[in-house]
């Protein structure tokens, strides 16, 4: 109820300010005989409020998606690689070697279908050593290129 009352008061205040603005612009137009459509319509308080909200919304969404791409996606991909690694260790205990590719590990499990790609929706690189006792999982990272600084890697190469 309080919100409704406040909303009505704000709307009346904004309408009042728009009316005062129109009156002021009309006086200027009568005084010097020049039409001022830009000032009359685009510089009225309600238009300025709408434009401000749009600009703030656009900037906020840009910042949110940038933050997500820079901060959240790498954390999510690292977590997903750790889950894949855990599943691979279970696989090795069961079968004696690591799976030859990720599709073999994932199988038909609908919960693990997202393991095919990282948070940027790019496929992982996956390799197993010839003896099947070590593996390497690599995400290309935010730039989408392998063998760069932002790659996210997890390996279990065993040197003998």
Short mmCIF file of N, CA and C in Angstrom, two decimals:
data_model
loop_
_atom_site.label_atom_id
_atom_site.label_comp_id
_atom_site.label_asym_id
_atom_site.label_seq_id
_atom_site.Cartn_x
_atom_site.Cartn_y
_atom_site.Cartn_z
N UNK A 1 0.83 -1.19 0.00
CA UNK A 1 0.00 0.00 0.00
C UNK A 1 0.87 1.26 0.00
N UNK A 2 1.95 1.21 0.79
CA UNK A 2 2.85 2.36 0.87
C UNK A 2 3.51 2.60 -0.49
N UNK A 3 3.89 1.51 -1.16
CA UNK A 3 4.51 1.63 -2.48
C UNK A 3 3.57 2.32 -3.47
N UNK A 4 2.31 1.95 -3.44
CA UNK A 4 1.33 2.53 -4.35
C UNK A 4 1.20 4.03 -4.11
N UNK A 5 1.11 4.42 -2.85
CA UNK A 5 0.98 5.84 -2.51
C UNK A 5 2.22 6.61 -2.98
N UNK A 6 3.42 6.04 -2.71
CA UNK A 6 4.65 6.70 -3.13
C UNK A 6 4.74 6.80 -4.65
N UNK A 7 4.33 5.74 -5.34
CA UNK A 7 4.36 5.74 -6.80
C UNK A 7 3.44 6.82 -7.36
N UNK A 8 2.26 6.95 -6.79
CA UNK A 8 1.30 7.98 -7.24
C UNK A 8 1.87 9.37 -7.00
N UNK A 9 2.48 9.58 -5.83
CA UNK A 9 3.07 10.89 -5.53
C UNK A 9 4.21 11.22 -6.49
N UNK A 10 5.06 10.25 -6.77
CA UNK A 10 6.17 10.48 -7.70
C UNK A 10 5.63 10.79 -9.09
N UNK A 11 4.62 10.05 -9.54
CA UNK A 11 4.05 10.31 -10.86
C UNK A 11 3.44 11.70 -10.94
N UNK A 12 2.72 12.11 -9.91
CA UNK A 12 2.15 13.46 -9.91
C UNK A 12 3.26 14.51 -9.90
N UNK A 13 4.31 14.26 -9.15
CA UNK A 13 5.44 15.19 -9.12
C UNK A 13 6.09 15.31 -10.48
N UNK A 14 6.26 14.18 -11.17
CA UNK A 14 6.87 14.19 -12.49
C UNK A 14 5.97 14.89 -13.51
N UNK A 15 4.67 14.63 -13.43
CA UNK A 15 3.71 15.31 -14.33
C UNK A 15 3.75 16.81 -14.08
N UNK A 16 3.82 17.21 -12.82
CA UNK A 16 3.88 18.63 -12.47
C UNK A 16 5.14 19.27 -13.05
N UNK A 17 6.28 18.59 -12.91
CA UNK A 17 7.54 19.12 -13.44
C UNK A 17 7.49 19.22 -14.97
N UNK A 18 6.89 18.22 -15.62
CA UNK A 18 6.73 18.27 -17.08
C UNK A 18 5.87 19.47 -17.48
N UNK A 19 4.79 19.71 -16.74
CA UNK A 19 3.91 20.85 -17.01
C UNK A 19 4.67 22.17 -16.86
N UNK A 20 5.43 22.29 -15.77
CA UNK A 20 6.21 23.51 -15.55
C UNK A 20 7.24 23.71 -16.67
N UNK A 21 7.84 22.62 -17.12
CA UNK A 21 8.82 22.68 -18.20
C UNK A 21 8.16 23.17 -19.50
N UNK A 22 6.99 22.59 -19.82
CA UNK A 22 6.27 23.02 -21.03
C UNK A 22 5.91 24.50 -20.96
N UNK A 23 5.47 24.94 -19.79
CA UNK A 23 5.10 26.34 -19.62
C UNK A 23 6.32 27.25 -19.85
N UNK A 24 7.45 26.86 -19.29
CA UNK A 24 8.67 27.65 -19.42
C UNK A 24 9.12 27.72 -20.88
N UNK A 25 9.08 26.60 -21.59
CA UNK A 25 9.49 26.56 -23.01
C UNK A 25 8.50 27.37 -23.85
N UNK A 26 7.20 27.29 -23.54
CA UNK A 26 6.19 28.07 -24.29
C UNK A 26 6.45 29.56 -24.14
N UNK A 27 6.82 30.00 -22.93
CA UNK A 27 7.13 31.42 -22.72
C UNK A 27 8.32 31.84 -23.58
N UNK A 28 9.36 31.00 -23.62
CA UNK A 28 10.54 31.32 -24.44
C UNK A 28 10.17 31.38 -25.92
N UNK A 29 9.33 30.44 -26.36
CA UNK A 29 8.93 30.41 -27.77
C UNK A 29 8.13 31.67 -28.14
N UNK A 30 7.25 32.11 -27.25
CA UNK A 30 6.46 33.32 -27.52
C UNK A 30 7.34 34.55 -27.49
N UNK A 31 8.33 34.56 -26.58
CA UNK A 31 9.18 35.74 -26.44
C UNK A 31 10.04 35.98 -27.67
N UNK A 32 10.67 34.96 -28.22
CA UNK A 32 11.55 35.19 -29.36
C UNK A 32 11.03 34.61 -30.68
N UNK A 33 9.88 33.95 -30.67
CA UNK A 33 9.25 33.44 -31.88
C UNK A 33 9.90 32.20 -32.48
N UNK A 34 10.84 31.58 -31.79
CA UNK A 34 11.50 30.36 -32.29
C UNK A 34 10.85 29.13 -31.68
N UNK A 35 10.66 28.13 -32.52
CA UNK A 35 10.14 26.85 -32.01
C UNK A 35 11.30 26.07 -31.39
N UNK A 36 11.01 25.39 -30.32
CA UNK A 36 12.02 24.58 -29.62
C UNK A 36 11.49 23.16 -29.37
N UNK A 37 11.30 22.35 -30.43
CA UNK A 37 10.74 21.01 -30.22
C UNK A 37 11.69 20.09 -29.44
N UNK A 38 12.99 20.22 -29.68
CA UNK A 38 13.93 19.36 -28.95
C UNK A 38 13.86 19.65 -27.45
N UNK A 39 13.92 20.92 -27.09
CA UNK A 39 13.85 21.29 -25.67
C UNK A 39 12.49 20.94 -25.08
N UNK A 40 11.45 21.11 -25.86
CA UNK A 40 10.10 20.88 -25.36
C UNK A 40 9.87 19.40 -25.02
N UNK A 41 10.34 18.50 -25.90
CA UNK A 41 10.00 17.09 -25.72
C UNK A 41 11.14 16.24 -25.13
N UNK A 42 12.37 16.47 -25.57
CA UNK A 42 13.46 15.60 -25.13
C UNK A 42 14.14 16.07 -23.85
N UNK A 43 13.97 17.33 -23.50
CA UNK A 43 14.59 17.82 -22.28
C UNK A 43 13.59 17.99 -21.14
N UNK A 44 12.40 17.46 -21.32
CA UNK A 44 11.44 17.51 -20.21
C UNK A 44 11.86 16.46 -19.17
N UNK A 45 11.55 16.65 -17.92
CA UNK A 45 12.02 15.76 -16.85
C UNK A 45 11.70 14.28 -17.05
N UNK A 46 10.51 13.96 -17.56
CA UNK A 46 10.18 12.54 -17.74
C UNK A 46 11.05 11.89 -18.82
N UNK A 47 11.35 12.63 -19.89
CA UNK A 47 12.22 12.09 -20.95
C UNK A 47 13.63 11.89 -20.43
N UNK A 48 14.11 12.83 -19.65
CA UNK A 48 15.45 12.70 -19.08
C UNK A 48 15.52 11.48 -18.16
N UNK A 49 14.46 11.24 -17.39
CA UNK A 49 14.42 10.06 -16.51
C UNK A 49 14.48 8.77 -17.33
N UNK A 50 13.69 8.69 -18.40
CA UNK A 50 13.66 7.48 -19.23
C UNK A 50 15.03 7.25 -19.88
N UNK A 51 15.61 8.30 -20.43
CA UNK A 51 16.93 8.18 -21.06
C UNK A 51 17.97 7.76 -20.03
N UNK A 52 17.93 8.34 -18.84
CA UNK A 52 18.88 7.97 -17.78
C UNK A 52 18.75 6.50 -17.40
N UNK A 53 17.52 6.04 -17.25
CA UNK A 53 17.30 4.63 -16.89
C UNK A 53 17.82 3.71 -17.99
N UNK A 54 17.58 4.07 -19.25
CA UNK A 54 18.08 3.25 -20.36
C UNK A 54 19.61 3.19 -20.38
N UNK A 55 20.25 4.33 -20.21
CA UNK A 55 21.72 4.37 -20.21
C UNK A 55 22.27 3.55 -19.05
N UNK A 56 21.70 3.71 -17.87
CA UNK A 56 22.16 2.95 -16.70
C UNK A 56 21.93 1.45 -16.92
N UNK A 57 20.81 1.09 -17.52
CA UNK A 57 20.53 -0.32 -17.82
C UNK A 57 21.52 -0.92 -18.79
N UNK A 58 21.85 -0.18 -19.84
CA UNK A 58 22.81 -0.67 -20.84
C UNK A 58 24.20 -0.83 -20.21
N UNK A 59 24.63 0.16 -19.46
CA UNK A 59 25.94 0.08 -18.81
C UNK A 59 25.98 -1.06 -17.80
N UNK A 60 24.92 -1.23 -17.03
CA UNK A 60 24.86 -2.31 -16.04
C UNK A 60 24.93 -3.68 -16.70
N UNK A 61 24.19 -3.86 -17.79
CA UNK A 61 24.22 -5.17 -18.45
C UNK A 61 25.59 -5.43 -19.06
N UNK A 62 26.23 -4.42 -19.62
CA UNK A 62 27.58 -4.59 -20.16
C UNK A 62 28.55 -5.00 -19.05
N UNK A 63 28.48 -4.31 -17.92
CA UNK A 63 29.37 -4.64 -16.80
C UNK A 63 29.10 -6.03 -16.26
N UNK A 64 27.83 -6.42 -16.17
CA UNK A 64 27.48 -7.75 -15.67
C UNK A 64 28.05 -8.84 -16.56
N UNK A 65 27.84 -8.72 -17.88
CA UNK A 65 28.32 -9.76 -18.79
C UNK A 65 29.84 -9.78 -18.86
N UNK A 66 30.48 -8.62 -18.74
CA UNK A 66 31.94 -8.59 -18.71
C UNK A 66 32.45 -9.29 -17.46
N UNK A 67 31.85 -9.00 -16.31
CA UNK A 67 32.24 -9.64 -15.06
C UNK A 67 32.04 -11.15 -15.15
N UNK A 68 30.93 -11.55 -15.73
CA UNK A 68 30.63 -12.98 -15.85
C UNK A 68 31.69 -13.66 -16.71
N UNK A 69 32.04 -13.05 -17.82
CA UNK A 69 33.02 -13.64 -18.74
C UNK A 69 34.41 -13.70 -18.11
N UNK A 70 34.78 -12.68 -17.34
CA UNK A 70 36.12 -12.59 -16.77
C UNK A 70 36.26 -13.36 -15.47
N UNK A 71 35.24 -13.35 -14.63
CA UNK A 71 35.37 -13.91 -13.29
C UNK A 71 34.61 -15.21 -13.06
N UNK A 72 33.37 -15.25 -13.47
CA UNK A 72 32.52 -16.41 -13.15
C UNK A 72 32.81 -17.60 -14.06
N UNK A 73 32.96 -17.37 -15.36
CA UNK A 73 33.18 -18.49 -16.28
C UNK A 73 34.45 -19.29 -15.96
N UNK A 74 35.60 -18.64 -15.65
CA UNK A 74 36.78 -19.45 -15.30
C UNK A 74 36.56 -20.31 -14.06
N UNK A 75 35.90 -19.76 -13.04
CA UNK A 75 35.64 -20.53 -11.82
C UNK A 75 34.73 -21.72 -12.12
N UNK A 76 33.71 -21.48 -12.92
CA UNK A 76 32.77 -22.55 -13.26
C UNK A 76 33.47 -23.64 -14.07
N UNK A 77 34.34 -23.24 -15.00
CA UNK A 77 35.07 -24.21 -15.82
C UNK A 77 36.03 -25.03 -14.97
N UNK A 78 36.74 -24.38 -14.03
CA UNK A 78 37.65 -25.11 -13.14
C UNK A 78 36.88 -26.13 -12.31
N UNK A 79 35.72 -25.73 -11.81
CA UNK A 79 34.90 -26.65 -11.02
C UNK A 79 34.45 -27.83 -11.88
N UNK A 80 34.04 -27.54 -13.11
CA UNK A 80 33.59 -28.60 -14.01
C UNK A 80 34.74 -29.56 -14.34
N UNK A 81 35.93 -29.03 -14.56
CA UNK A 81 37.09 -29.89 -14.83
C UNK A 81 37.39 -30.77 -13.63
N UNK A 82 37.24 -30.23 -12.43
CA UNK A 82 37.46 -31.05 -11.22
C UNK A 82 36.42 -32.17 -11.13
N UNK A 83 35.18 -31.89 -11.50
CA UNK A 83 34.14 -32.94 -11.51
C UNK A 83 34.47 -34.01 -12.54
N UNK A 84 34.94 -33.58 -13.71
CA UNK A 84 35.32 -34.54 -14.75
C UNK A 84 36.48 -35.40 -14.25
N UNK A 85 37.45 -34.77 -13.60
CA UNK A 85 38.61 -35.49 -13.07
C UNK A 85 38.19 -36.53 -12.04
N UNK A 86 37.29 -36.14 -11.16
CA UNK A 86 36.79 -37.07 -10.15
C UNK A 86 36.12 -38.28 -10.81
N UNK A 87 35.31 -38.01 -11.81
CA UNK A 87 34.63 -39.09 -12.53
C UNK A 87 35.64 -39.97 -13.26
N UNK A 88 36.70 -39.35 -13.79
CA UNK A 88 37.73 -40.12 -14.48
C UNK A 88 38.50 -41.03 -13.52
N UNK A 89 38.75 -40.55 -12.32
CA UNK A 89 39.43 -41.40 -11.32
C UNK A 89 38.55 -42.60 -10.96
N UNK A 90 37.26 -42.38 -10.84
CA UNK A 90 36.34 -43.49 -10.59
C UNK A 90 36.36 -44.48 -11.76
N UNK A 91 36.42 -43.94 -12.98
CA UNK A 91 36.47 -44.78 -14.18
C UNK A 91 37.74 -45.65 -14.15
N UNK A 92 38.88 -45.01 -13.79
CA UNK A 92 40.15 -45.75 -13.77
C UNK A 92 40.11 -46.87 -12.73
N UNK A 93 39.51 -46.59 -11.56
CA UNK A 93 39.39 -47.64 -10.53
C UNK A 93 38.57 -48.81 -11.05
N UNK A 94 37.55 -48.51 -11.85
CA UNK A 94 36.66 -49.55 -12.37
C UNK A 94 37.29 -50.34 -13.51
N UNK A 95 37.91 -49.62 -14.47
CA UNK A 95 38.37 -50.26 -15.71
C UNK A 95 39.88 -50.36 -15.85
N UNK A 96 40.65 -49.73 -14.97
CA UNK A 96 42.11 -49.85 -15.02
C UNK A 96 42.82 -48.80 -15.87
N UNK A 97 42.12 -48.13 -16.76
CA UNK A 97 42.69 -47.05 -17.57
C UNK A 97 41.68 -45.91 -17.64
N UNK A 98 42.17 -44.78 -18.11
CA UNK A 98 41.28 -43.64 -18.30
C UNK A 98 40.51 -43.81 -19.61
N UNK A 99 39.34 -43.19 -19.74
CA UNK A 99 38.58 -43.29 -21.00
C UNK A 99 39.37 -42.65 -22.15
N UNK A 100 39.15 -43.16 -23.35
CA UNK A 100 39.90 -42.65 -24.51
C UNK A 100 39.41 -41.27 -24.97
N UNK A 101 38.15 -40.96 -24.74
CA UNK A 101 37.65 -39.61 -25.03
C UNK A 101 36.54 -39.26 -24.04
N UNK A 102 36.19 -37.97 -24.02
CA UNK A 102 35.18 -37.51 -23.05
C UNK A 102 33.81 -38.11 -23.30
N UNK A 103 33.47 -38.36 -24.55
CA UNK A 103 32.16 -38.95 -24.86
C UNK A 103 32.00 -40.32 -24.22
N UNK A 104 33.09 -41.06 -24.15
CA UNK A 104 33.05 -42.37 -23.50
C UNK A 104 32.77 -42.21 -22.01
N UNK A 105 33.37 -41.19 -21.41
CA UNK A 105 33.17 -40.92 -19.98
C UNK A 105 31.74 -40.43 -19.72
N UNK A 106 31.24 -39.58 -20.58
CA UNK A 106 29.92 -38.98 -20.39
C UNK A 106 28.81 -39.99 -20.63
N UNK A 107 28.96 -40.76 -21.70
CA UNK A 107 27.94 -41.75 -22.02
C UNK A 107 26.61 -41.09 -22.33
N UNK A 108 25.53 -41.69 -21.84
CA UNK A 108 24.18 -41.15 -22.08
C UNK A 108 23.64 -40.38 -20.89
N UNK A 109 24.48 -40.10 -19.91
CA UNK A 109 24.04 -39.41 -18.71
C UNK A 109 23.66 -37.96 -19.05
N UNK A 110 22.38 -37.60 -18.91
CA UNK A 110 21.95 -36.25 -19.28
C UNK A 110 22.55 -35.17 -18.37
N UNK A 111 22.90 -35.52 -17.14
CA UNK A 111 23.48 -34.54 -16.22
C UNK A 111 24.90 -34.16 -16.63
N UNK A 112 25.56 -35.04 -17.36
CA UNK A 112 26.96 -34.79 -17.72
C UNK A 112 27.13 -34.35 -19.17
N UNK A 113 26.06 -34.12 -19.89
CA UNK A 113 26.16 -33.69 -21.29
C UNK A 113 26.85 -32.34 -21.41
N UNK A 114 26.73 -31.50 -20.38
CA UNK A 114 27.37 -30.19 -20.43
C UNK A 114 28.89 -30.29 -20.29
N UNK A 115 29.41 -31.46 -19.95
CA UNK A 115 30.85 -31.66 -19.84
C UNK A 115 31.53 -31.65 -21.21
N UNK A 116 30.78 -31.68 -22.27
CA UNK A 116 31.38 -31.67 -23.61
C UNK A 116 32.00 -30.31 -23.92
N UNK A 117 31.45 -29.25 -23.32
CA UNK A 117 31.95 -27.90 -23.59
C UNK A 117 32.19 -27.16 -22.28
N UNK A 118 33.06 -26.14 -22.36
CA UNK A 118 33.35 -25.33 -21.18
C UNK A 118 32.29 -24.23 -21.03
N UNK A 119 32.52 -23.30 -20.13
CA UNK A 119 31.54 -22.24 -19.85
C UNK A 119 31.36 -21.28 -21.03
N UNK A 120 32.35 -21.22 -21.91
CA UNK A 120 32.25 -20.36 -23.10
C UNK A 120 31.64 -21.12 -24.27
N UNK A 121 31.16 -22.33 -24.00
CA UNK A 121 30.51 -23.19 -24.99
C UNK A 121 31.48 -23.63 -26.09
N UNK A 122 32.73 -23.88 -25.70
CA UNK A 122 33.74 -24.39 -26.61
C UNK A 122 34.16 -25.78 -26.13
N UNK A 123 34.44 -26.70 -27.05
CA UNK A 123 34.80 -28.06 -26.62
C UNK A 123 36.14 -28.11 -25.90
N UNK A 124 36.24 -29.03 -24.95
CA UNK A 124 37.51 -29.27 -24.26
C UNK A 124 38.45 -30.04 -25.17
N UNK A 125 39.75 -29.85 -24.95
CA UNK A 125 40.74 -30.74 -25.55
C UNK A 125 41.02 -31.81 -24.50
N UNK A 126 41.06 -33.05 -24.93
CA UNK A 126 41.27 -34.16 -24.00
C UNK A 126 42.26 -35.13 -24.62
N UNK A 127 43.26 -35.52 -23.86
CA UNK A 127 44.25 -36.48 -24.35
C UNK A 127 44.60 -37.45 -23.22
N UNK A 128 44.88 -38.69 -23.61
CA UNK A 128 45.29 -39.74 -22.67
C UNK A 128 46.66 -40.23 -23.12
N UNK A 129 47.52 -40.55 -22.15
CA UNK A 129 48.83 -41.10 -22.51
C UNK A 129 48.66 -42.45 -23.19
N UNK A 130 49.70 -42.86 -23.88
CA UNK A 130 49.63 -44.13 -24.63
C UNK A 130 49.35 -45.32 -23.73
N UNK A 131 49.90 -45.30 -22.52
CA UNK A 131 49.67 -46.43 -21.61
C UNK A 131 48.34 -46.31 -20.87
N UNK A 132 47.63 -45.18 -21.04
CA UNK A 132 46.32 -45.01 -20.42
C UNK A 132 46.36 -44.65 -18.95
N UNK A 133 47.55 -44.25 -18.44
CA UNK A 133 47.67 -43.95 -17.01
C UNK A 133 47.72 -42.45 -16.70
N UNK A 134 47.69 -41.62 -17.71
CA UNK A 134 47.71 -40.18 -17.50
C UNK A 134 46.77 -39.50 -18.49
N UNK A 135 46.38 -38.27 -18.18
CA UNK A 135 45.45 -37.54 -19.04
C UNK A 135 45.72 -36.06 -18.97
N UNK A 136 45.16 -35.33 -19.91
CA UNK A 136 45.23 -33.87 -19.94
C UNK A 136 43.89 -33.35 -20.44
N UNK A 137 43.28 -32.45 -19.67
CA UNK A 137 42.04 -31.78 -20.08
C UNK A 137 42.37 -30.29 -20.16
N UNK A 138 42.01 -29.66 -21.29
CA UNK A 138 42.31 -28.24 -21.47
C UNK A 138 41.08 -27.51 -21.99
N UNK A 139 40.78 -26.36 -21.35
CA UNK A 139 39.77 -25.43 -21.85
C UNK A 139 40.52 -24.27 -22.50
N UNK A 140 40.05 -23.79 -23.62
CA UNK A 140 40.73 -22.70 -24.34
C UNK A 140 40.65 -21.38 -23.58
N UNK A 141 39.80 -21.28 -22.59
CA UNK A 141 39.68 -20.05 -21.82
C UNK A 141 38.87 -18.98 -22.54
N UNK A 142 38.95 -17.77 -22.05
CA UNK A 142 38.08 -16.70 -22.56
C UNK A 142 38.42 -16.27 -23.98
N UNK A 143 39.68 -16.40 -24.39
CA UNK A 143 40.03 -15.96 -25.74
C UNK A 143 39.70 -17.00 -26.82
N UNK A 144 39.39 -18.22 -26.42
CA UNK A 144 38.99 -19.26 -27.37
C UNK A 144 40.15 -19.90 -28.11
N UNK A 145 41.39 -19.59 -27.72
CA UNK A 145 42.57 -20.14 -28.39
C UNK A 145 43.33 -21.03 -27.42
N UNK A 146 43.73 -22.19 -27.90
CA UNK A 146 44.52 -23.09 -27.08
C UNK A 146 45.97 -22.64 -27.07
N UNK A 147 46.69 -23.08 -26.03
CA UNK A 147 48.10 -22.77 -25.82
C UNK A 147 48.34 -21.27 -25.63
N UNK A 148 47.48 -20.62 -24.86
CA UNK A 148 47.67 -19.23 -24.46
C UNK A 148 47.63 -19.17 -22.93
N UNK A 149 47.86 -17.98 -22.38
CA UNK A 149 47.94 -17.82 -20.93
C UNK A 149 46.65 -18.17 -20.19
N UNK A 150 45.53 -17.90 -20.81
CA UNK A 150 44.26 -18.07 -20.10
C UNK A 150 43.69 -19.48 -20.16
N UNK A 151 44.41 -20.42 -20.75
CA UNK A 151 43.94 -21.81 -20.79
C UNK A 151 43.79 -22.36 -19.38
N UNK A 152 42.79 -23.19 -19.21
CA UNK A 152 42.55 -23.85 -17.92
C UNK A 152 42.87 -25.33 -18.13
N UNK A 153 43.87 -25.83 -17.38
CA UNK A 153 44.37 -27.19 -17.61
C UNK A 153 44.29 -28.02 -16.34
N UNK A 154 44.15 -29.31 -16.56
CA UNK A 154 44.24 -30.29 -15.48
C UNK A 154 44.88 -31.53 -16.08
N UNK A 155 45.99 -31.97 -15.48
CA UNK A 155 46.65 -33.15 -16.02
C UNK A 155 47.02 -34.10 -14.89
N UNK A 156 47.29 -35.33 -15.30
CA UNK A 156 47.68 -36.38 -14.37
C UNK A 156 48.74 -37.24 -15.05
N UNK A 157 49.68 -36.59 -15.72
CA UNK A 157 50.73 -37.37 -16.39
C UNK A 157 51.64 -37.98 -15.35
N UNK A 158 51.86 -39.27 -15.49
CA UNK A 158 52.73 -39.99 -14.57
C UNK A 158 54.04 -40.26 -15.29
N UNK A 159 55.13 -39.71 -14.75
CA UNK A 159 56.44 -39.92 -15.36
C UNK A 159 57.12 -41.11 -14.68
N UNK A 160 57.59 -42.06 -15.47
CA UNK A 160 58.26 -43.24 -14.89
C UNK A 160 59.68 -43.31 -15.37
#
